[in-house]
Amino acid sequence: MTDNLLTGLMMDDFQLTLTTLVERAERLSPTRPVVSRRPDGSLERTTMGDCVRRARRLAAALSALGVGIGERVATLLWNQAEHLELYYAVPLMGAVIHTLNPRLPPDDLTYIAAHAADRVIVVDESLLGVLESVGWAFKHVIVVSRSGAHPVGSLEYESLIASARALDWPPIGERRAAVMCYTSGTTGRPKGVVYSHRALVLHSLVAAMPDVHGISARDVILPAVPMFHVNAWGLPFTAALAGASIVLPGPRLDPVSILDLLESERVTFTAGVPTVWMSVLEALDAEPDRWDLSALQRVSLGGAALPVSLLEGLDRHGVTVVQGWGMTETSPVGTMCLLPSELDAAPRDAQHEYLARQGVPVPFVELRARDEDGELVPWDDRAMGELEVRGPWVVAGYHDGTDADKFTADGWFRTGDIVRIDPRGCIRICDRSKDLVKSGGEWISSVDLENRLMAHRSVAEAAVIAVPDDRWGERPLAAVVLRDGMQATPEELRRHLSIEFAKWQLPERIEFVRAIPRTATGKFKKTALREQFGSGLAA
Ligand code: AMP
């Protein structure tokens, strides 16, 4: 007989799969509302139970179309009920849901779909134009269509569900892939992150803790972060785990639509990027008495730095804001900043100074920072270094093994964020070593913009930096050196860029300079450019 005190086999080797979370919601909280706003503004009301029942039929239909274990089902959808059904159906049938970001340029979408080898795509009818620009032959295209009309050769979502019988979820192991998401690469090509069932279950569990999002069965969650951004920060899974209700805002994330939903659905918890909440604050300031937000307990902001003005502004309206830090590579929750009890009696300013930090690591996430010489920096709130993290929902490698240099030999992920860590373990992001601009929560590759600019016949050199922007957090600024005797206007350069870049990615500011400062090794010295232009004074 084996000695189980030595082998540690006293407990059930229970597999941590999303199946357990979703079946729990189906069985224990089937009447929980799922509210979805349609593009015409109308609200569709269903329940968690209905959502999972439809997910079972959807899974059977996908299976009949040949989607097998581990195969990718792509989505081009907004925050809508069908997306939630796919979030549950695809991983539970053993396949992998791959959420595509419709705002990416066609070239990136084509690369991503091909790299992930997506077999099927489910697309909202409002995004058929985006799908047309994707140069990848999906085996099947399934259209979510409110009128029932759909292009020749495609399948229609509702008829597929109507014609299928419910699938019994197959047993799957916890380390199986469940979801896939691509993140921007510094040199242009996006990198695939694959989330396992186990990672997402553990992430959901910790996300629900009081010092993280604080989600219970009494909550009504409105993910104001797109479901194509790191699984809407895992909220659809956290909702299933906790038995919470969910409100999906559809394609529109404008402030009035969000505020209307927060009020009408008595939302208790919402999350998103600061840009969206800057506009919400403007709307609240303009009409302070229009909305009743008495049900709202917490707004979790992340994805970009939280400006103190936003914190103070929302505070004035009685809205509690907490900030978290995370990445596509960290599922995403890595740190969370809630006020420690020692600061309860501190002046408001001191509290805000603390709350504007990115926070302490959540349970199971470990962090450290290393300086340029590779030495670990002390936790003294002064020394700066690149943040490294590890934990059960932190990637150990990208899909296809790309960018292996992001992982240290001893198993840590190098984030590219430059931080200070205080003695409490609370981080402050001070800079980014990765060459990217984050505008309104979406990435723009400065290296790609530079390469394209330098392909213009009048341009000798170009360097792109992020400059602070009140509305979008950051915007790209291009410093350009023209070739001797050559001319170009900013409009002409923007036109040249627009061949490859989406409109929102084009720099408003193109500054002509005589030379671009260089480091000792001959690289563009972006810190010097940031000093020159970063204050926004050189506009
Ligand atoms: P993504 O993979 O698109 O979610 O982007 C992750 C990156 O966004 C991080 O590496 C940071 O550079 C940035 N980021 C995320 N959260 C914050 C935050 N709270 N403050 C500042 N930057 C953040």
Coordinates of C-alpha atoms and ligand atoms in Angstrom, one line a residue:
M1 CA 0.0 0.0 0.0
T2 CA 1.3 3.5 -0.8
D3 CA 2.0 5.8 2.1
N4 CA -0.3 8.7 1.3
L5 CA 1.4 10.9 3.9
L6 CA 4.5 10.7 1.7
T7 CA 2.9 10.9 -1.7
G8 CA 0.5 13.7 -0.7
L9 CA -2.4 11.9 -2.4
M10 CA -5.0 12.4 0.4
M11 CA -7.2 14.7 -1.6
D12 CA -9.1 14.3 -4.8
D13 CA -7.1 15.3 -7.8
F14 CA -10.0 17.5 -8.9
Q15 CA -9.4 19.2 -12.2
L16 CA -9.8 22.9 -12.2
T17 CA -11.8 23.4 -15.4
L18 CA -14.1 26.1 -16.6
T19 CA -16.7 23.3 -16.9
T20 CA -17.0 23.3 -13.1
L21 CA -17.6 27.1 -13.0
V22 CA -20.2 27.1 -15.8
E23 CA -22.1 24.0 -14.5
R24 CA -22.2 25.6 -11.1
A25 CA -23.8 28.8 -12.6
E26 CA -26.2 26.6 -14.6
R27 CA -27.3 24.6 -11.5
L28 CA -27.1 27.1 -8.7
S29 CA -27.8 30.5 -10.2
P30 CA -29.8 29.8 -13.4
T31 CA -32.2 32.7 -12.9
R32 CA -29.4 35.3 -12.7
P33 CA -30.1 37.9 -15.4
V34 CA -27.9 38.3 -18.4
V35 CA -28.7 41.6 -20.1
S36 CA -27.3 42.5 -23.5
R37 CA -27.7 45.8 -25.3
R38 CA -28.4 45.5 -29.0
P39 CA -26.9 48.0 -31.5
D40 CA -30.3 49.8 -31.7
G41 CA -30.2 50.4 -28.0
S42 CA -32.8 47.9 -27.0
L43 CA -32.1 45.5 -24.2
E44 CA -32.3 41.7 -24.5
R45 CA -32.9 40.0 -21.2
T46 CA -32.1 36.4 -20.7
T47 CA -30.7 34.3 -17.8
M48 CA -27.5 32.5 -16.9
G49 CA -29.4 29.2 -17.2
D50 CA -30.6 30.0 -20.7
C51 CA -27.2 31.2 -21.7
V52 CA -25.6 27.9 -20.7
R53 CA -28.4 25.8 -22.3
R54 CA -27.8 27.7 -25.6
A55 CA -24.0 27.2 -25.1
R56 CA -24.6 23.4 -25.0
R57 CA -26.5 23.5 -28.3
L58 CA -23.9 25.8 -29.9
A59 CA -21.2 23.4 -28.8
A60 CA -23.0 20.5 -30.5
A61 CA -23.4 22.6 -33.7
L62 CA -19.7 23.5 -33.7
S63 CA -18.8 19.9 -33.1
A64 CA -21.0 18.9 -36.1
L65 CA -19.0 21.5 -38.2
G66 CA -15.9 19.5 -37.3
V67 CA -14.5 21.7 -34.5
G68 CA -12.4 19.2 -32.5
I69 CA -10.4 19.3 -29.3
G70 CA -7.9 22.1 -29.2
E71 CA -9.1 23.7 -32.5
R72 CA -9.6 27.4 -32.6
V73 CA -13.0 29.2 -33.0
A74 CA -12.4 32.8 -33.7
T75 CA -14.8 35.6 -32.7
L76 CA -15.4 39.1 -34.2
L77 CA -18.0 40.2 -31.7
W78 CA -18.8 43.0 -29.2
N79 CA -19.8 42.6 -25.6
Q80 CA -23.0 40.7 -26.4
A81 CA -24.9 37.6 -25.3
E82 CA -23.7 35.5 -28.2
H83 CA -20.1 36.2 -27.2
L84 CA -20.8 35.0 -23.6
E85 CA -22.4 31.8 -25.1
L86 CA -19.2 31.2 -27.1
Y87 CA -17.0 32.0 -24.0
Y88 CA -18.7 29.1 -22.3
A89 CA -19.4 26.7 -25.3
V90 CA -16.0 26.6 -26.9
P91 CA -13.7 25.9 -23.9
L92 CA -16.1 23.5 -22.4
M93 CA -16.3 21.4 -25.6
G94 CA -12.5 21.2 -25.4
A95 CA -11.8 23.7 -28.2
V96 CA -10.2 27.2 -27.9
I97 CA -12.0 30.5 -28.3
H98 CA -9.8 33.1 -30.0
T99 CA -11.1 36.6 -29.6
L100 CA -10.2 38.9 -32.5
N101 CA -9.9 42.7 -32.0
P102 CA -11.9 44.4 -34.8
R103 CA -9.9 47.6 -34.3
L104 CA -6.7 46.0 -35.6
P105 CA -5.4 46.8 -39.1
P106 CA -6.4 44.1 -41.7
D107 CA -2.8 43.0 -42.0
D108 CA -2.5 42.2 -38.3
L109 CA -5.9 40.4 -38.3
T110 CA -4.8 38.3 -41.2
Y111 CA -1.5 37.4 -39.5
I112 CA -3.3 36.5 -36.3
A113 CA -6.0 34.3 -37.8
A114 CA -3.4 32.5 -39.9
H115 CA -0.9 32.1 -37.0
A116 CA -3.6 30.8 -34.7
A117 CA -4.9 28.6 -37.6
D118 CA -8.5 29.6 -36.8
R119 CA -10.9 27.1 -38.2
V120 CA -14.3 28.8 -37.7
I121 CA -15.2 32.4 -37.1
V122 CA -18.3 33.8 -35.5
V123 CA -18.9 37.4 -36.6
D124 CA -21.5 40.0 -35.7
E125 CA -23.3 41.3 -38.9
S126 CA -22.0 44.8 -38.0
L127 CA -18.4 43.5 -38.4
L128 CA -18.8 41.8 -41.8
G129 CA -16.8 44.6 -43.4
V130 CA -13.9 43.9 -41.0
L131 CA -14.1 40.2 -41.8
E132 CA -13.9 40.9 -45.5
S133 CA -10.5 42.6 -45.0
V134 CA -9.1 39.5 -43.3
G135 CA -7.1 37.4 -45.8
W136 CA -7.5 34.0 -44.2
A137 CA -9.8 31.3 -45.4
F138 CA -11.9 30.2 -42.4
K139 CA -13.5 26.8 -43.0
H140 CA -16.9 28.2 -41.8
V141 CA -18.2 31.7 -41.2
I142 CA -21.1 32.0 -38.8
V143 CA -23.0 35.3 -38.8
V144 CA -24.9 36.7 -35.8
S145 CA -27.6 38.4 -37.7
R146 CA -30.6 40.2 -36.2
S147 CA -32.7 40.1 -39.4
G148 CA -31.7 36.5 -40.2
A149 CA -30.0 37.7 -43.5
H150 CA -26.4 36.6 -44.0
P151 CA -24.0 36.4 -46.9
V152 CA -24.1 33.5 -49.3
G153 CA -21.7 30.7 -48.2
S154 CA -22.0 31.7 -44.5
L155 CA -24.1 30.1 -41.7
E156 CA -26.5 31.8 -39.5
Y157 CA -26.0 31.6 -35.7
E158 CA -29.6 31.3 -34.5
S159 CA -30.5 28.6 -37.1
L160 CA -27.4 26.6 -36.1
I161 CA -28.4 26.7 -32.4
A162 CA -32.1 25.9 -33.3
S163 CA -31.1 22.8 -35.3
A164 CA -28.7 21.4 -32.7
R165 CA -29.2 19.2 -29.6
A166 CA -27.5 19.9 -26.3
L167 CA -24.0 18.6 -25.9
D168 CA -22.9 16.9 -22.7
W169 CA -19.6 18.5 -21.8
P170 CA -16.7 16.0 -22.4
P171 CA -14.3 15.5 -19.5
I172 CA -11.2 17.6 -20.1
G173 CA -7.9 18.1 -18.2
E174 CA -7.2 21.4 -16.4
R175 CA -4.1 22.1 -18.4
R176 CA -5.9 22.1 -21.7
A177 CA -6.0 25.3 -23.7
A178 CA -9.3 27.2 -23.3
V179 CA -8.8 30.7 -24.7
M180 CA -6.4 32.5 -26.9
C181 CA -5.7 36.2 -27.3
Y182 CA -3.0 38.1 -29.2
T183 CA -1.0 41.0 -27.8
S184 CA 1.0 43.7 -29.7
G185 CA 4.6 43.0 -30.3
T186 CA 7.1 45.8 -30.1
T187 CA 8.4 45.0 -33.6
G188 CA 5.0 44.8 -35.0
R189 CA 3.9 41.1 -35.0
P190 CA 1.4 40.3 -32.4
K191 CA 2.1 37.4 -30.0
G192 CA -0.3 34.7 -29.1
V193 CA -1.1 34.0 -25.4
V194 CA -2.9 30.8 -24.7
Y195 CA -4.8 30.5 -21.4
S196 CA -5.4 27.1 -19.8
H197 CA -8.6 26.1 -17.9
R198 CA -6.6 25.9 -14.7
A199 CA -5.1 29.4 -15.1
L200 CA -8.6 30.9 -15.8
V201 CA -10.2 29.1 -12.9
L202 CA -7.6 30.2 -10.4
H203 CA -7.6 33.7 -11.9
S204 CA -11.5 33.8 -11.4
L205 CA -11.2 32.7 -7.8
V206 CA -8.7 35.3 -6.9
A207 CA -10.4 38.0 -8.9
A208 CA -13.5 37.5 -6.8
M209 CA -11.7 38.2 -3.6
P210 CA -12.6 41.3 -1.6
D211 CA -9.1 42.8 -2.1
V212 CA -9.3 42.2 -5.9
H213 CA -12.6 42.9 -7.6
G214 CA -14.7 41.8 -4.6
I215 CA -17.4 39.8 -6.6
S216 CA -20.2 37.9 -4.9
A217 CA -23.5 36.3 -6.0
R218 CA -25.2 39.6 -5.2
D219 CA -23.2 41.5 -7.8
V220 CA -24.4 42.8 -11.1
I221 CA -21.3 43.1 -13.3
L222 CA -20.9 45.4 -16.4
P223 CA -17.7 44.6 -18.2
A224 CA -17.0 48.0 -19.9
V225 CA -13.8 46.4 -21.3
P226 CA -14.2 44.7 -24.6
M227 CA -14.5 40.9 -24.6
F228 CA -11.7 40.8 -27.2
H229 CA -9.3 42.4 -24.6
V230 CA -7.9 39.6 -22.3
N231 CA -11.3 37.9 -21.9
A232 CA -12.9 41.1 -20.6
W233 CA -10.4 40.7 -17.8
G234 CA -11.9 37.3 -17.0
L235 CA -15.2 38.8 -15.8
P236 CA -17.5 36.4 -17.7
F237 CA -15.7 33.5 -15.9
T238 CA -15.7 35.3 -12.5
A239 CA -19.4 36.0 -12.9
A240 CA -20.1 32.3 -13.5
L241 CA -17.9 31.3 -10.5
A242 CA -19.6 33.7 -8.1
G243 CA -23.1 33.3 -9.5
A244 CA -23.3 37.1 -10.3
S245 CA -25.5 38.7 -13.0
I246 CA -23.9 40.2 -16.1
V247 CA -24.8 43.2 -18.2
L248 CA -23.2 43.4 -21.7
P249 CA -23.1 46.9 -23.2
G250 CA -22.9 46.0 -26.9
P251 CA -20.8 47.9 -29.3
R252 CA -21.3 51.3 -27.7
L253 CA -19.0 52.4 -24.9
D254 CA -20.0 56.0 -24.9
P255 CA -20.5 57.6 -21.5
V256 CA -24.3 58.2 -21.7
S257 CA -25.0 54.6 -22.8
I258 CA -22.8 53.3 -19.9
L259 CA -24.3 55.6 -17.4
D260 CA -27.9 54.7 -18.5
L261 CA -27.0 51.0 -18.1
L262 CA -25.4 51.5 -14.7
E263 CA -28.5 53.1 -13.5
S264 CA -31.2 51.0 -15.2
E265 CA -29.6 47.6 -14.3
R266 CA -28.5 48.7 -10.8
V267 CA -24.9 47.6 -11.7
T268 CA -22.7 47.1 -8.6
F269 CA -19.4 46.5 -10.3
T270 CA -17.8 47.6 -13.5
A271 CA -14.3 47.7 -15.0
G272 CA -12.6 49.3 -17.9
V273 CA -9.7 51.5 -19.2
P274 CA -9.3 55.0 -17.8
T275 CA -10.1 56.7 -21.2
V276 CA -13.7 55.5 -21.1
W277 CA -14.1 56.7 -17.5
M278 CA -12.7 60.1 -18.4
S279 CA -15.7 60.6 -20.7
V280 CA -18.0 59.2 -18.1
L281 CA -16.7 61.8 -15.6
E282 CA -17.2 64.6 -18.1
A283 CA -20.8 63.5 -18.6
L284 CA -21.3 63.3 -14.8
D285 CA -19.8 66.7 -14.3
A286 CA -22.1 68.1 -17.0
E287 CA -25.3 66.6 -15.5
P288 CA -24.5 65.6 -11.9
D289 CA -28.1 64.8 -11.0
R290 CA -29.1 62.9 -14.1
W291 CA -28.1 59.4 -13.1
D292 CA -28.7 57.4 -9.9
L293 CA -25.5 55.4 -9.2
S294 CA -26.4 54.4 -5.7
A295 CA -26.1 50.7 -6.5
L296 CA -22.5 51.1 -7.9
Q297 CA -20.0 49.9 -5.3
R298 CA -16.7 49.7 -7.3
V299 CA -15.1 50.6 -10.6
S300 CA -11.9 48.7 -11.4
L301 CA -9.7 50.6 -13.8
G302 CA -6.6 49.3 -15.5
G303 CA -4.8 48.8 -18.7
A304 CA -3.3 52.3 -18.5
A305 CA -2.3 54.6 -15.6
L306 CA -5.1 56.1 -13.6
P307 CA -4.8 59.9 -13.5
V308 CA -5.3 61.4 -10.0
S309 CA -7.8 63.9 -11.5
L310 CA -10.0 61.0 -12.6
L311 CA -9.8 59.4 -9.1
E312 CA -10.7 62.7 -7.5
G313 CA -13.4 63.5 -10.1
L314 CA -15.2 60.2 -9.7
D315 CA -14.8 60.5 -5.9
R316 CA -16.7 63.8 -6.0
H317 CA -19.6 61.8 -7.5
G318 CA -19.4 59.2 -4.8
V319 CA -17.9 56.6 -7.2
T320 CA -15.2 54.4 -5.6
V321 CA -12.4 53.6 -8.1
V322 CA -9.6 51.1 -7.6
Q323 CA -6.7 50.6 -10.0
G324 CA -5.2 47.3 -11.1
W325 CA -2.2 46.5 -13.3
G326 CA -2.1 43.6 -15.7
M327 CA -1.3 42.4 -19.1
T328 CA -2.6 40.0 -21.8
E329 CA 0.2 37.8 -20.6
T330 CA -1.1 37.8 -17.0
S331 CA -4.7 36.9 -17.7
P332 CA -4.7 39.9 -16.8
V333 CA -4.9 40.7 -13.1
G334 CA -1.4 41.0 -11.6
T335 CA -1.7 43.8 -8.9
M336 CA -4.5 45.7 -7.3
C337 CA -4.5 48.9 -5.3
L338 CA -6.9 49.2 -2.5
L339 CA -6.4 51.5 0.4
P340 CA -4.6 49.8 3.3
S341 CA -6.3 50.3 6.7
E342 CA -3.2 52.2 7.9
L343 CA -4.2 55.0 5.5
D344 CA -7.9 55.2 6.6
A345 CA -7.2 58.3 8.7
A346 CA -4.7 59.9 6.3
P347 CA -5.6 63.1 4.5
R348 CA -7.5 62.7 1.2
D349 CA -4.4 63.8 -0.8
A350 CA -2.2 61.1 0.8
Q351 CA -4.9 58.5 0.1
H352 CA -5.1 59.6 -3.5
E353 CA -1.3 59.5 -3.9
Y354 CA -1.4 55.8 -2.8
L355 CA -4.4 54.9 -4.9
A356 CA -2.8 56.3 -8.0
R357 CA -0.2 53.5 -7.7
Q358 CA -0.7 50.2 -9.5
G359 CA -0.9 48.2 -6.2
V360 CA 0.3 45.0 -4.6
P361 CA 0.5 41.6 -6.2
V362 CA -2.7 39.6 -5.8
P363 CA -2.4 36.1 -4.2
F364 CA -0.3 33.7 -6.2
V365 CA 1.3 36.4 -8.3
E366 CA 5.0 37.1 -7.4
L367 CA 6.9 40.1 -8.6
R368 CA 10.4 41.5 -8.6
A369 CA 12.3 44.2 -10.6
R370 CA 15.8 44.1 -12.0
D371 CA 17.9 47.1 -13.0
E372 CA 19.9 47.4 -16.2
D373 CA 22.8 45.4 -14.7
G374 CA 20.5 42.6 -14.0
E375 CA 20.5 43.2 -10.2
L376 CA 17.3 42.9 -8.2
V377 CA 16.2 46.4 -7.0
P378 CA 15.4 46.9 -3.4
W379 CA 11.8 47.6 -2.3
D380 CA 12.5 51.1 -1.3
D381 CA 10.1 53.1 -3.5
R382 CA 13.1 54.7 -5.2
A383 CA 15.2 52.3 -7.2
M384 CA 13.7 51.6 -10.6
G385 CA 13.9 48.3 -12.6
E386 CA 12.0 46.2 -15.1
L387 CA 9.1 44.4 -13.5
E388 CA 9.2 40.6 -13.7
V389 CA 6.3 38.4 -12.6
R390 CA 5.3 34.8 -12.3
G391 CA 2.3 32.9 -11.1
P392 CA -0.3 30.3 -12.1
W393 CA -2.0 32.6 -14.7
V394 CA 1.2 34.2 -16.1
V395 CA 2.4 33.0 -19.5
A396 CA 5.4 30.7 -19.6
G397 CA 5.8 31.1 -23.3
Y398 CA 4.1 32.6 -26.4
H399 CA 2.2 30.4 -28.9
D400 CA 4.8 29.0 -31.3
G401 CA 7.6 30.0 -28.9
T402 CA 8.1 33.5 -30.3
D403 CA 9.9 36.2 -28.2
A404 CA 11.6 33.7 -26.0
D405 CA 13.8 36.5 -24.6
K406 CA 10.8 37.7 -22.6
F407 CA 11.2 34.8 -20.2
T408 CA 14.1 34.5 -17.7
A409 CA 16.0 31.3 -17.3
D410 CA 14.5 30.9 -13.8
G411 CA 11.0 31.1 -15.0
W412 CA 9.9 34.8 -14.7
F413 CA 8.1 36.8 -17.3
R414 CA 9.7 40.1 -18.2
T415 CA 6.9 42.7 -18.5
G416 CA 8.7 45.6 -20.2
D417 CA 7.2 47.9 -17.5
I418 CA 9.7 50.0 -15.4
V419 CA 8.6 50.2 -11.8
R420 CA 9.5 51.3 -8.3
I421 CA 8.4 48.9 -5.5
D422 CA 7.7 50.3 -2.0
P423 CA 8.4 48.3 1.2
R424 CA 4.7 47.2 1.2
G425 CA 5.2 45.6 -2.2
C426 CA 3.1 48.3 -3.9
I427 CA 4.4 49.1 -7.4
R428 CA 4.4 52.3 -9.3
I429 CA 4.9 52.2 -13.1
C430 CA 7.4 54.9 -14.1
D431 CA 8.1 54.1 -17.7
R432 CA 8.0 51.4 -20.3
S433 CA 11.0 49.7 -21.9
K434 CA 8.8 48.3 -24.7
D435 CA 8.5 50.6 -27.7
L436 CA 4.7 50.9 -27.8
V437 CA 2.2 53.7 -27.4
K438 CA -1.0 52.9 -25.5
S439 CA -3.9 55.0 -26.8
G440 CA -7.3 54.6 -25.3
G441 CA -6.4 51.1 -24.2
E442 CA -5.1 50.0 -27.6
W443 CA -1.5 49.5 -28.7
I444 CA 0.3 51.4 -31.4
S445 CA 3.8 50.1 -32.3
S446 CA 6.2 53.0 -32.5
V447 CA 8.8 50.8 -34.3
D448 CA 6.2 50.1 -37.1
L449 CA 5.4 53.7 -37.5
E450 CA 9.1 54.6 -37.6
N451 CA 9.8 52.0 -40.3
R452 CA 6.9 53.1 -42.4
L453 CA 7.9 56.8 -42.1
M454 CA 11.5 56.0 -43.0
A455 CA 10.2 54.3 -46.1
H456 CA 9.0 57.7 -47.4
R457 CA 11.5 59.1 -49.9
S458 CA 11.8 62.4 -48.1
V459 CA 12.5 61.0 -44.7
A460 CA 16.0 60.3 -43.5
E461 CA 15.1 59.3 -39.9
A462 CA 12.1 59.0 -37.7
A463 CA 11.5 58.2 -34.1
V464 CA 8.1 57.8 -32.5
I465 CA 7.4 58.4 -28.8
A466 CA 4.3 58.3 -26.6
V467 CA 3.2 61.7 -25.3
P468 CA 0.6 62.2 -22.5
D469 CA -2.9 63.0 -23.7
D470 CA -5.8 64.0 -21.5
R471 CA -8.4 62.0 -23.4
W472 CA -6.5 58.9 -24.7
G473 CA -3.8 58.5 -22.0
E474 CA -1.1 58.5 -24.7
R475 CA -0.8 59.5 -28.3
P476 CA 2.1 58.9 -30.7
L477 CA 4.4 61.8 -31.7
A478 CA 6.8 61.4 -34.6
A479 CA 10.1 63.3 -34.7
V480 CA 11.2 63.3 -38.3
V481 CA 14.5 64.3 -40.0
L482 CA 14.1 65.1 -43.7
R483 CA 16.7 64.2 -46.3
D484 CA 18.8 67.1 -47.5
G485 CA 17.0 69.2 -50.0
M486 CA 13.7 67.2 -49.6
Q487 CA 10.4 68.4 -48.5
A488 CA 7.3 66.8 -46.9
T489 CA 4.3 68.1 -44.9
P490 CA 2.8 66.4 -41.9
E491 CA -0.4 65.7 -43.9
E492 CA 1.6 64.0 -46.6
L493 CA 3.4 61.8 -44.1
R494 CA 0.1 60.9 -42.4
R495 CA -1.3 60.0 -45.8
H496 CA 1.7 57.8 -46.4
L497 CA 1.2 56.1 -43.0
S498 CA -2.5 55.6 -43.6
I499 CA -1.8 52.9 -46.2
E500 CA -0.8 50.6 -43.4
F501 CA -2.2 52.1 -40.2
A502 CA -5.7 52.6 -39.0
K503 CA -6.8 56.3 -38.6
W504 CA -6.6 56.2 -34.8
Q505 CA -3.0 55.0 -35.0
L506 CA -1.7 58.0 -37.0
P507 CA 0.3 60.6 -35.0
E508 CA -1.4 64.0 -34.8
R509 CA 1.9 65.6 -34.1
I510 CA 4.8 65.2 -36.5
E511 CA 7.7 67.4 -35.5
F512 CA 10.5 68.1 -38.0
V513 CA 13.9 68.1 -36.2
R514 CA 17.5 68.5 -37.4
A515 CA 18.7 65.3 -35.8
I516 CA 17.4 62.6 -33.5
P517 CA 19.4 62.2 -30.3
R518 CA 21.3 58.9 -30.0
T519 CA 22.5 56.7 -27.2
A520 CA 26.2 55.6 -26.9
T521 CA 25.3 52.5 -28.8
G522 CA 23.7 54.5 -31.7
K523 CA 20.1 53.8 -30.8
F524 CA 17.5 56.5 -30.8
K525 CA 17.6 58.2 -27.4
K526 CA 13.9 58.3 -26.7
T527 CA 14.3 59.6 -23.2
A528 CA 15.8 62.8 -24.7
L529 CA 12.9 63.1 -27.1
R530 CA 10.4 62.5 -24.3
E531 CA 12.1 65.3 -22.4
Q532 CA 11.9 67.6 -25.4
F533 CA 8.3 66.8 -26.5
G534 CA 6.8 64.7 -23.7
S535 CA 5.5 67.6 -21.7
G536 CA 3.1 68.5 -24.5
L537 CA 4.6 72.1 -24.6
A538 CA 6.1 71.8 -28.0
A539 CA 2.7 71.3 -29.8
Ligands
AMP1 P1 -2.3 44.7 -22.5 O1 -1.5 43.5 -22.7 O2 -2.8 45.3 -23.7 O3 -3.3 44.5 -21.5 O4 -1.3 45.8 -21.9 C1 -0.5 45.6 -20.8 C2 0.3 46.8 -20.5 O5 -0.5 48.0 -20.2 C3 1.2 46.8 -19.3 O6 2.4 46.1 -19.6 C4 1.4 48.2 -19.0 O7 2.4 48.8 -19.8 C5 0.1 48.8 -19.3 N1 -0.8 48.9 -18.1 C6 -1.7 48.0 -17.7 N2 -2.2 48.4 -16.5 C7 -1.7 49.6 -16.2 C8 -1.8 50.5 -15.1 N3 -2.7 50.3 -14.2 N4 -1.0 51.6 -15.1 C9 -0.1 51.8 -16.1 N5 0.0 51.0 -17.2 C10 -0.7 49.9 -17.2

